[in-house]
CSV table of C-alpha atoms in Angstrom, one decimal:
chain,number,residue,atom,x,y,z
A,1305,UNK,CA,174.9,115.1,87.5
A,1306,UNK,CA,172.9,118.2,87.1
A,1307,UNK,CA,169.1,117.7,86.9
A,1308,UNK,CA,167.1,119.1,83.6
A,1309,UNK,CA,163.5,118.8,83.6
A,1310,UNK,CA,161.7,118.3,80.3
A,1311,UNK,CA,158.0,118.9,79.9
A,1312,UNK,CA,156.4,117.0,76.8
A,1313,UNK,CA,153.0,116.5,75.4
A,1314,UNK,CA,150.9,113.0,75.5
A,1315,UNK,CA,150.4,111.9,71.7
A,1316,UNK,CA,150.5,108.6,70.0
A,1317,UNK,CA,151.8,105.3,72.2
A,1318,UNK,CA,154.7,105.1,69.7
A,1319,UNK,CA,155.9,108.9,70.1
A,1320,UNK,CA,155.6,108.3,74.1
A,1321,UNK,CA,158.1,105.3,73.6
A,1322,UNK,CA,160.4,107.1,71.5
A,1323,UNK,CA,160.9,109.8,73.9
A,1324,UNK,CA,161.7,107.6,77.2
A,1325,UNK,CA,163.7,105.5,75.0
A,1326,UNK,CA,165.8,108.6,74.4
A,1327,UNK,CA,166.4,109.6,77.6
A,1328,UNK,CA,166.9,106.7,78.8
A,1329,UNK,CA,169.5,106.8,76.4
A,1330,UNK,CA,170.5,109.9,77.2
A,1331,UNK,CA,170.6,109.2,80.9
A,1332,UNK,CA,173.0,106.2,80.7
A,1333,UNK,CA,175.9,107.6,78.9
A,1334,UNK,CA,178.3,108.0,81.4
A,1335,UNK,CA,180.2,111.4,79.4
A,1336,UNK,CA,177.1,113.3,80.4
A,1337,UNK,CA,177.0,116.0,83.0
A,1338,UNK,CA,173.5,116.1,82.9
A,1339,UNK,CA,170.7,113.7,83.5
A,1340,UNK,CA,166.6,114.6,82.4
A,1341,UNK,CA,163.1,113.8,84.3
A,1342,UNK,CA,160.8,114.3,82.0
A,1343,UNK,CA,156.9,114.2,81.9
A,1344,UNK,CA,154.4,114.0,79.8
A,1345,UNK,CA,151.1,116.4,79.9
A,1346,UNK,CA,148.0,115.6,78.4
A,1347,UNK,CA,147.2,118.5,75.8
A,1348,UNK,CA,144.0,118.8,77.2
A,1349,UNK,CA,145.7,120.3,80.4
A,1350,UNK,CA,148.7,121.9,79.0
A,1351,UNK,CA,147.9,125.4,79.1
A,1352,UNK,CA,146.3,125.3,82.5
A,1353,UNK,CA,149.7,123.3,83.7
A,1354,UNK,CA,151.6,125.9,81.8
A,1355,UNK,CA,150.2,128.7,83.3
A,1356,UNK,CA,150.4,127.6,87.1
A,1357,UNK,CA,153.9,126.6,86.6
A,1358,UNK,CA,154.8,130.2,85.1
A,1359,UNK,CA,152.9,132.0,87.7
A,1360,UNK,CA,154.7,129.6,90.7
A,1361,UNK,CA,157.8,130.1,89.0
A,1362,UNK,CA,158.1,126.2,88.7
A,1363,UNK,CA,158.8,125.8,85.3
A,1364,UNK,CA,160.9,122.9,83.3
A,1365,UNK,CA,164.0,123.5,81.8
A,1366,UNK,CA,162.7,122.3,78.3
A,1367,UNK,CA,159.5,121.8,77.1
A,1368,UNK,CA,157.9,121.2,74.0
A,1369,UNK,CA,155.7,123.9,71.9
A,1370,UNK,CA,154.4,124.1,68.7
A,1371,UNK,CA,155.8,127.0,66.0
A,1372,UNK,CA,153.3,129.4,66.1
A,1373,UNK,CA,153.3,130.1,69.6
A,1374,UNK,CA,156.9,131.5,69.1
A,1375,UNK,CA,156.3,135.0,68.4
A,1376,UNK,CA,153.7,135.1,71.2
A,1377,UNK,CA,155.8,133.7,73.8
A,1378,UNK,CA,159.2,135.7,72.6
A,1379,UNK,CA,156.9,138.7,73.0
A,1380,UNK,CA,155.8,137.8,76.7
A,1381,UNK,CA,159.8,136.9,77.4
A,1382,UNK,CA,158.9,132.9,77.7
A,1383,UNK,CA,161.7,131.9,75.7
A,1384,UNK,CA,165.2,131.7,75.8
A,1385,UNK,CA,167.3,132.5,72.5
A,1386,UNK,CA,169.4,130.2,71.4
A,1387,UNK,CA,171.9,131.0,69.2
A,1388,UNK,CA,174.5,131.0,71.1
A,1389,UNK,CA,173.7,127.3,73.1
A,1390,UNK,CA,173.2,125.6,69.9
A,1391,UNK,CA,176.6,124.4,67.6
A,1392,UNK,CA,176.3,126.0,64.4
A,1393,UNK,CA,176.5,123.4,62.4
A,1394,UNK,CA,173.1,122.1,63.5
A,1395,UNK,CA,171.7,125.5,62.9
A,1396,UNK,CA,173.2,125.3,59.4
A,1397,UNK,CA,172.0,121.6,58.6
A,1398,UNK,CA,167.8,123.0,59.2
A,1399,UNK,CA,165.9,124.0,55.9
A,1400,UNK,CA,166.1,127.7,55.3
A,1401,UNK,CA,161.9,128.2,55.2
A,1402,UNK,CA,162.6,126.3,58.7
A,1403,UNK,CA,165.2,128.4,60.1
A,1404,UNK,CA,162.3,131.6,59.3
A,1405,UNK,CA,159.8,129.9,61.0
A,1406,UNK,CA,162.1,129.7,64.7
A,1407,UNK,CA,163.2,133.3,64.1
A,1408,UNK,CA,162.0,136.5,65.9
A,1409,UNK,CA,163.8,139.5,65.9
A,1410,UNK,CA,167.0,138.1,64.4
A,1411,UNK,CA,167.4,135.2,66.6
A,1412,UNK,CA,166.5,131.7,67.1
A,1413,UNK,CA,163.9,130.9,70.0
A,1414,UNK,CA,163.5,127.5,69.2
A,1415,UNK,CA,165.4,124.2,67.8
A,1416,UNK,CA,162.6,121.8,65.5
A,1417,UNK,CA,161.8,118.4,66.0
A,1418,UNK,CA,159.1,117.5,63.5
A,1419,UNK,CA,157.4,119.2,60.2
A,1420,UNK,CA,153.7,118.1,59.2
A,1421,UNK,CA,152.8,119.3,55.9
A,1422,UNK,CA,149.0,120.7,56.0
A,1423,UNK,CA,148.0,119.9,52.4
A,1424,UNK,CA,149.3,116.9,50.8
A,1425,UNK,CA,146.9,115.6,47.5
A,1426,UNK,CA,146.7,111.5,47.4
A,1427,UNK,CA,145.6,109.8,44.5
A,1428,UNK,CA,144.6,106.7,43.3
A,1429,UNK,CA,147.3,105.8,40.9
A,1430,UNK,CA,145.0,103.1,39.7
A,1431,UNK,CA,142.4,105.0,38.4
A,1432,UNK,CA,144.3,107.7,36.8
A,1433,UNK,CA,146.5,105.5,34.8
A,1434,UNK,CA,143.2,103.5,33.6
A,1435,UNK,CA,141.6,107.1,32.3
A,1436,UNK,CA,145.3,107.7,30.5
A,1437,UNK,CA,145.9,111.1,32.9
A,1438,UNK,CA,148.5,112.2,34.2
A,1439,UNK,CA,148.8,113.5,38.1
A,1440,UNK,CA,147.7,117.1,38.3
A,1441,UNK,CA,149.7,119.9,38.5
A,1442,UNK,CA,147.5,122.7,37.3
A,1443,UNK,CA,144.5,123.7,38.6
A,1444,UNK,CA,142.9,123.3,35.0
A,1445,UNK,CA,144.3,119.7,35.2
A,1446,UNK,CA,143.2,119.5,38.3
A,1447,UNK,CA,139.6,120.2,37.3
A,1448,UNK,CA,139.6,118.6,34.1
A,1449,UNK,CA,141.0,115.0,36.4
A,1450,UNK,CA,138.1,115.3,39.2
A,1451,UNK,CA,135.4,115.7,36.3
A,1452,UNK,CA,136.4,112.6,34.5
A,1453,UNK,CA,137.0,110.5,37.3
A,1454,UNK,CA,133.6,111.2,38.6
A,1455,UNK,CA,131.6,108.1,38.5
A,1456,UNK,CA,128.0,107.3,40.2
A,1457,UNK,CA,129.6,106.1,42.8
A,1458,UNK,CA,132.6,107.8,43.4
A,1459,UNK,CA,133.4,111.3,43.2
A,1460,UNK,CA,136.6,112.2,41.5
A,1461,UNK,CA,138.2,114.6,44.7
A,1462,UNK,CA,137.1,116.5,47.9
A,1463,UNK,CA,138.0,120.1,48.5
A,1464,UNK,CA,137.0,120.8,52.1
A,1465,UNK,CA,137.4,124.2,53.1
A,1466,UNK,CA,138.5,124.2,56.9
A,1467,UNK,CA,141.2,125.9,58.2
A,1468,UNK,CA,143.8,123.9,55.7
A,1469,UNK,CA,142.6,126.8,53.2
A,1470,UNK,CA,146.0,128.6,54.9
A,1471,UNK,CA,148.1,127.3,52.7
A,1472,UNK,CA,145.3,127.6,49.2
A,1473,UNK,CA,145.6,131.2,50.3
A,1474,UNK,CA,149.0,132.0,50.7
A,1475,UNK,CA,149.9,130.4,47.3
A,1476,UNK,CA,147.3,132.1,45.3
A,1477,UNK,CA,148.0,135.5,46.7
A,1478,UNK,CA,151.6,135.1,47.7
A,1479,UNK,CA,150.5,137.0,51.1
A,1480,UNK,CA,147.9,136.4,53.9
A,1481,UNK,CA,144.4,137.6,53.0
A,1482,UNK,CA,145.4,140.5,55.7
A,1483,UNK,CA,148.2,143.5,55.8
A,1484,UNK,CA,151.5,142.4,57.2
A,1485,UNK,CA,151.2,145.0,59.8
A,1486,UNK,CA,147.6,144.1,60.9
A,1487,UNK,CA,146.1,147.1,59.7
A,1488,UNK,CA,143.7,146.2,56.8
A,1489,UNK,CA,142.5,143.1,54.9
A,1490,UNK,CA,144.4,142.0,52.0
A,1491,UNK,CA,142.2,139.7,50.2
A,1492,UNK,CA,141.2,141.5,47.0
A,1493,UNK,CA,143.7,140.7,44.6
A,1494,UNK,CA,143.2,138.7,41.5
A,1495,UNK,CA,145.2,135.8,42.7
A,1496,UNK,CA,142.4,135.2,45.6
A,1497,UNK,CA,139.7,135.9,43.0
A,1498,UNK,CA,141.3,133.3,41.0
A,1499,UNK,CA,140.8,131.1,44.0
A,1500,UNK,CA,137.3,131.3,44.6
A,1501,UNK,CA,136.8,130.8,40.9
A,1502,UNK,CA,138.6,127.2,41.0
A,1503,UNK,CA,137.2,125.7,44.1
A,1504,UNK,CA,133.7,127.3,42.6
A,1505,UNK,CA,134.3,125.6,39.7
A,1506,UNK,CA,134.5,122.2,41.5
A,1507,UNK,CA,131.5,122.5,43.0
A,1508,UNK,CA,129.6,123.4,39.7
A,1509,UNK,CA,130.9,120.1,37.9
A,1510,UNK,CA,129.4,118.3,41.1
A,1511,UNK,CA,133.2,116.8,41.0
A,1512,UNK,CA,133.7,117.2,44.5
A,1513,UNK,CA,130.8,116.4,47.2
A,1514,UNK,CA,128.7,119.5,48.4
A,1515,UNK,CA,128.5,118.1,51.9
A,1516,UNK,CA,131.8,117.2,53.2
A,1517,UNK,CA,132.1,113.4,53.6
A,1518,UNK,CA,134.7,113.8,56.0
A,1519,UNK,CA,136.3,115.8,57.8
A,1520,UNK,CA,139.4,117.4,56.9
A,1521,UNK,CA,141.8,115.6,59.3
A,1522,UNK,CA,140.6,112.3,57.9
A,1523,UNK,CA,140.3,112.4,54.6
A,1524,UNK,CA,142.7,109.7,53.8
A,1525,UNK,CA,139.8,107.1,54.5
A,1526,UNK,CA,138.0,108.6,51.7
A,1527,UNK,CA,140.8,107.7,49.1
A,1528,UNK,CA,140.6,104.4,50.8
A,1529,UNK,CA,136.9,103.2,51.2
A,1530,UNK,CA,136.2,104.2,47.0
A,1531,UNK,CA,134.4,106.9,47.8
A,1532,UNK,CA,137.0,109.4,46.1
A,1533,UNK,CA,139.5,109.1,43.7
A,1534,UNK,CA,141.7,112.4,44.6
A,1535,UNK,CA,141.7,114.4,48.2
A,1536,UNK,CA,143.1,116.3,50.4
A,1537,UNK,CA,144.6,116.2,54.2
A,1538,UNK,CA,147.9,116.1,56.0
A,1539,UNK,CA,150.9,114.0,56.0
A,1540,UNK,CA,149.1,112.3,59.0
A,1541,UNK,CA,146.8,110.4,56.7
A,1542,UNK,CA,149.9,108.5,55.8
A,1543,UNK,CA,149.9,106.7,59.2
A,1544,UNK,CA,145.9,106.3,59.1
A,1545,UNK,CA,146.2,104.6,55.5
A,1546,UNK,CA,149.4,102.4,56.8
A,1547,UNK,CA,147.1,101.6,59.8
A,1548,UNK,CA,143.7,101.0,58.9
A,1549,UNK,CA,143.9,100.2,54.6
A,1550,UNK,CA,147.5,98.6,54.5
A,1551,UNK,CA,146.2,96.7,51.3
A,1552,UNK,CA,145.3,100.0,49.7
A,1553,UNK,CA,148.7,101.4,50.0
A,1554,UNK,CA,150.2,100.3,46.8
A,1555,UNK,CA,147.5,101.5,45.1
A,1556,UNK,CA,147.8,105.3,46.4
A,1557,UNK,CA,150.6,108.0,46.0
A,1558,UNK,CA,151.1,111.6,47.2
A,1559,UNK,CA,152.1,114.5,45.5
A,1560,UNK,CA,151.7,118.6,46.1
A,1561,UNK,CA,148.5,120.1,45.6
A,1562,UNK,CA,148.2,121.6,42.6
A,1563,UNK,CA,148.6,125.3,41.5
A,1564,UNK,CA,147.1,127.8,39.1
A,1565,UNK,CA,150.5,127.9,37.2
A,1566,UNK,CA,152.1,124.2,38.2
A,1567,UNK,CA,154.5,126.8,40.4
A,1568,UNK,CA,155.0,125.1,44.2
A,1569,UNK,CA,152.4,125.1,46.4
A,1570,UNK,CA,153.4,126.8,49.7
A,1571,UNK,CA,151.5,124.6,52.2
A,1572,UNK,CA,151.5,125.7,55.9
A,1573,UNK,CA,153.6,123.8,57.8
A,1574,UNK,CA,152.9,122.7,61.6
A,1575,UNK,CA,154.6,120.3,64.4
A,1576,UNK,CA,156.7,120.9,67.3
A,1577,UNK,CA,160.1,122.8,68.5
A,1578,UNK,CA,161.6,122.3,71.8
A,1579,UNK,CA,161.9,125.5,73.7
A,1580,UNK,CA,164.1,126.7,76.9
A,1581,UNK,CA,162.3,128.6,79.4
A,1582,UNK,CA,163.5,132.3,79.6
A,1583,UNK,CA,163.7,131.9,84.0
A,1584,UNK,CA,166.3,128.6,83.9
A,1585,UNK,CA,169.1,127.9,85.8
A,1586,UNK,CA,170.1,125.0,83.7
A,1587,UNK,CA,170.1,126.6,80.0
A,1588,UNK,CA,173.7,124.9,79.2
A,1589,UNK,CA,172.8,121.7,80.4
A,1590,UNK,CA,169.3,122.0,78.6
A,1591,UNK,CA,170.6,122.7,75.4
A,1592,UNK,CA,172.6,120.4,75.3
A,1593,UNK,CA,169.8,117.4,75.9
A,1594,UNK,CA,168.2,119.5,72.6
A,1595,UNK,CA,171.2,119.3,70.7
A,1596,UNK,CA,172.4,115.8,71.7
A,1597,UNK,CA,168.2,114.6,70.9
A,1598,UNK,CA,167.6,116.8,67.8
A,1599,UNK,CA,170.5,118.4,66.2
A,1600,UNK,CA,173.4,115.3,66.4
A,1601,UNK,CA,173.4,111.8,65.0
A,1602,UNK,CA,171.0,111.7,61.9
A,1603,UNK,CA,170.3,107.6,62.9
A,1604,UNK,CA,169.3,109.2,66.3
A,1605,UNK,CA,167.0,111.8,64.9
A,1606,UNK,CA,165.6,109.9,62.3
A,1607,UNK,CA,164.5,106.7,64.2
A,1608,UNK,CA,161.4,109.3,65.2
A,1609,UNK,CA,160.7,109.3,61.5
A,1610,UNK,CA,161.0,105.6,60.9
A,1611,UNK,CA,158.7,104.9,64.3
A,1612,UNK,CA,155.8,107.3,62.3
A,1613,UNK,CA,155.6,105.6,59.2
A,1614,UNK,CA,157.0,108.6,57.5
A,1615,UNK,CA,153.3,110.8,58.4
A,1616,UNK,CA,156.0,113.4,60.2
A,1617,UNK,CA,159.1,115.0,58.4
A,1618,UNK,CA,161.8,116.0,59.6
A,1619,UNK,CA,163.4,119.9,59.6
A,1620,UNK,CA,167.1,118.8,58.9
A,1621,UNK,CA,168.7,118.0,55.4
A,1622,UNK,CA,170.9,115.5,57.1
A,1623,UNK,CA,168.0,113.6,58.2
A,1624,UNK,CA,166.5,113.4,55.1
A,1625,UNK,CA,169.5,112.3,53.0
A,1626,UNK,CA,170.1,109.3,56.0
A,1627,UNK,CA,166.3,108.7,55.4
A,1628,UNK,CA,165.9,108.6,51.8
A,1629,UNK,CA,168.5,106.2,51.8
A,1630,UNK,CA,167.7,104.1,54.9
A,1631,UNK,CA,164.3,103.6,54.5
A,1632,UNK,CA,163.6,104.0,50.6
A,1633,UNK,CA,160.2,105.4,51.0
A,1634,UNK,CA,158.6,106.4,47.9
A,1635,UNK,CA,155.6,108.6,49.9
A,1636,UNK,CA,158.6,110.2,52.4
A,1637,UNK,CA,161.2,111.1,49.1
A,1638,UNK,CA,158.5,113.1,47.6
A,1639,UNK,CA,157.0,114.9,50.3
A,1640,UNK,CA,160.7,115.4,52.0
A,1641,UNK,CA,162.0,116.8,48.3
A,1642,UNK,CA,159.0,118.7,46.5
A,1643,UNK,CA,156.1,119.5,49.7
A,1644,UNK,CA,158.1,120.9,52.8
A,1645,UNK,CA,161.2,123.1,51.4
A,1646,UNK,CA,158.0,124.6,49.8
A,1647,UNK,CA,156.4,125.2,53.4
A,1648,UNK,CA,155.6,128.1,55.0
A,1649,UNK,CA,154.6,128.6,59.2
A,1650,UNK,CA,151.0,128.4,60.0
A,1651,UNK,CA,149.4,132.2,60.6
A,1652,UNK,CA,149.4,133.8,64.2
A,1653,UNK,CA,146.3,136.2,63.3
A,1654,UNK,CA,143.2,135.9,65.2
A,1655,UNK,CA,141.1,132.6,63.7
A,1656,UNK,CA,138.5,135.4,63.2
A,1657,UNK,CA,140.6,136.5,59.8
A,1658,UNK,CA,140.4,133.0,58.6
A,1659,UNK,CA,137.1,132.1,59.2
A,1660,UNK,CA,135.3,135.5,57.5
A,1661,UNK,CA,137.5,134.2,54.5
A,1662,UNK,CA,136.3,130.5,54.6
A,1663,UNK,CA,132.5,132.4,54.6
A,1664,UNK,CA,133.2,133.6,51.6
A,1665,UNK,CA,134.5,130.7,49.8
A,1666,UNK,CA,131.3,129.1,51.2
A,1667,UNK,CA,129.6,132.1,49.5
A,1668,UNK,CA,130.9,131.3,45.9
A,1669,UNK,CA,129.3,127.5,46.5
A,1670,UNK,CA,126.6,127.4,48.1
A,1671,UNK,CA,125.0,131.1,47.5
A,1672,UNK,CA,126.0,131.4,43.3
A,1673,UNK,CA,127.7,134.8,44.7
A,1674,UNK,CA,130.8,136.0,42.6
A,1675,UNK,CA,134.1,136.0,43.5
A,1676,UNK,CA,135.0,139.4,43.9
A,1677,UNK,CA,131.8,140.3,45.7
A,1678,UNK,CA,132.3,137.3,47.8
A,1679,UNK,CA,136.2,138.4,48.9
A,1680,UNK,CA,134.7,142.3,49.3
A,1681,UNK,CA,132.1,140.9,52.0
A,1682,UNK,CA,135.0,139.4,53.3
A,1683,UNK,CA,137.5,142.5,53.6
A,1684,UNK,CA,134.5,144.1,55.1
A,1685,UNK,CA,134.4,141.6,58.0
A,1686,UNK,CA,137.9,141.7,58.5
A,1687,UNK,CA,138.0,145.9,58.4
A,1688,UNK,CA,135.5,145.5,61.0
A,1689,UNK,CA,136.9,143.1,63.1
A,1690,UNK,CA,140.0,145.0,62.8
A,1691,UNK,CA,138.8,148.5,63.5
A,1692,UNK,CA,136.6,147.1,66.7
A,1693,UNK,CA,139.7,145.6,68.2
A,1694,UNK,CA,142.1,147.6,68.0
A,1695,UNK,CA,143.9,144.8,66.0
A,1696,UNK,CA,147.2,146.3,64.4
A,1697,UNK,CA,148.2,147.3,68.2
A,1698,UNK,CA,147.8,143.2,68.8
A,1699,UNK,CA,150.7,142.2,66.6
A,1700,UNK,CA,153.7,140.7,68.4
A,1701,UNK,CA,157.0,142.5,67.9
């Protein structure tokens, strides 16, 4: 059998398993030509690894990479498309917004294993049902909810401005706060100002705490330990409620953030795609370890889902319909059906872009300054930053 060599990333003990149980899998069946080494990198060293291997011209066959490193890499010729390697019936059974995000120049760098939803609200169904309101959908609602369920000693939601504001963004403006050629900022428009004004508006009603009682990334625990009654983090707080508060898990459910019209809410979505390296020798034999892993049996596929508690999601219809009616989640049906067909990829600018907007959020709260005069400081920076780097030649075609 012909050797492929798969490169993967270290992450949780359970995701570790799932992997060498696959190829394991993989490796036994006797109708394959193919067999697969594969090693795991902390991420800590990956890019060094990465980098040593490309310049020795050592590199795997396959290796994992997350989806907004795409256009990058298909820019530096890292990638192999795949159109052609892939059946098309496993190209036709991905979400369309997830078919866009594996797409350069027409083609398909890229087949997806996992989806994490940046911005998913939890709530404590509890407490809403005792104060006779309904789950939010509007941002009025939304502000009108946190106000009332403000106590003395709880505060009725968090709204932590870190770089989850991607996805607040792009549904309020319907574009990035910058030009889609990289040539000027783009953060102007009434639908930003509108923005400013709700999460301002928060902060005024002391609904939400001024200093952030968590972190972004672990805001579940909040929801959990009564010190809010609505927040805000990733899917991933599902496995840290499951893990740490299983009692508090009836008492909690998920739902999109809500929007200044009730319209969806386009959160960013992150996670990981398997890529082939542009130099192999082995590209048949690699894709089909991606197809046989990722794009076949739905049971397969979805037993990565099962193993994460549902806090991962996956890119494929088939998957989800197997899952819905495997596993009967009510946390995994909702955020499957209404929060990732409503995804969008993460950003590739420079973090600079993001961060001069996040200053001027932090202008509206902390410094009283408007809205508008808060997003022209902001276009400012970015003109600058743009002008000084040269930063529309710095776009990947």
């Amino acid at each position: 059998k012909t050797e492929i060599v798969v490169w993967n990333q270290i992450f949780e003990d359970w995701n570790r398993a799932w992997c060498e149980e696959r190829v394991a899998e993989f490796n036994a069946d006797p109708n394959q030509k193919y067999y697969v080494t594969q090693e795991f990198i902390d991420g800590a060293a990956w890019d060094e690894k990465m980098a040593a291997a490309r310049a020795a011209g050592t590199m795997p066959d396959v290796y994992l990479q997350s989806y907004n490193h795409l256009t990058p890499g298909v820019a530096n010729e890292y990638y192999l498309p795949l159109n052609d390697l892939i059946p098309q019936e496993q190209w036709d059974d991905l979400y369309d917004n997830v078919k866009d995000m594996i797409t350069v120049n027409g083609q398909y760098y890229a087949y997806p294993q996992l989806l994490e939803p940046a911005v998913v609200m939890y709530y404590r169904k509890d407490l809403l049902a005792e104060a006779g309101l309904e789950v939010p959908k509007t941002w009025d609602e939304f502000i009108a909810a946190a106000k009332a369920l403000t106590t003395d000693d709880m505060y009725g939601a968090t709204m932590n401005y870190e770089w989850s504001m991607w996805g607040w963004e792009y549904t309020a403006g319907g574009h990035w706060p910058i030009t889609d050629d990289w040539s000027a900022a783009n953060c102007q428009d009434q639908g930003y100002v509108d923005l400013l004004n709700f999460i301002g508006q928060l902060y005024a009603d002391e609904s939400v705490p001024l200093q952030a009682l968590e972190g972004y990334n672990g805001c579940a625990r909040l929801i959990c330990d009564e010190s809010v009654a609505m927040t805000f983090t990733g899917s991933w707080g599902i496995s840290s409620i499951l893990t740490d508060y299983p009692e508090m898990a009836d008492k909690i459910g998920v739902a999109p953030a809500p929007t200044k019209d009730g319209s969806p809410f386009k959160t960013t979505l992150g996670g990981w795609v398997y890529v082939i390296d542009a130099k192999t020798e082995n590209a048949e034999g690699a894709a089909a370890y991606i197809s046989w892993l990722l794009g076949e049996d739905a049971e397969r596929t979805g037993s990565f889902f099962e193993a994460a508690n549902f806090s991962k999601y996956s890119p494929r219809k088939s998957v989800d319909e197997y899952l819905t009616t495997a596993a009967d989640d009510e946390w995994m049906k909702l955020i499957s059906s209404e929060i990732v067909p409503n995804g969008v990829a993460e950003p590739i600018y420079a973090w600079d872009i993001s961060q001069h907007m996040l200053t001027a959020i932090g202008e509206v709260v902390t410094s009283g300054a408007t809205a508008e005069d808060a997003l022209a400081n902001a276009a400012d920076a970015i003109n600058l930053y743009i002008q000084n780097n040269d930063y529309a030649s710095k776009k990947p075609q």
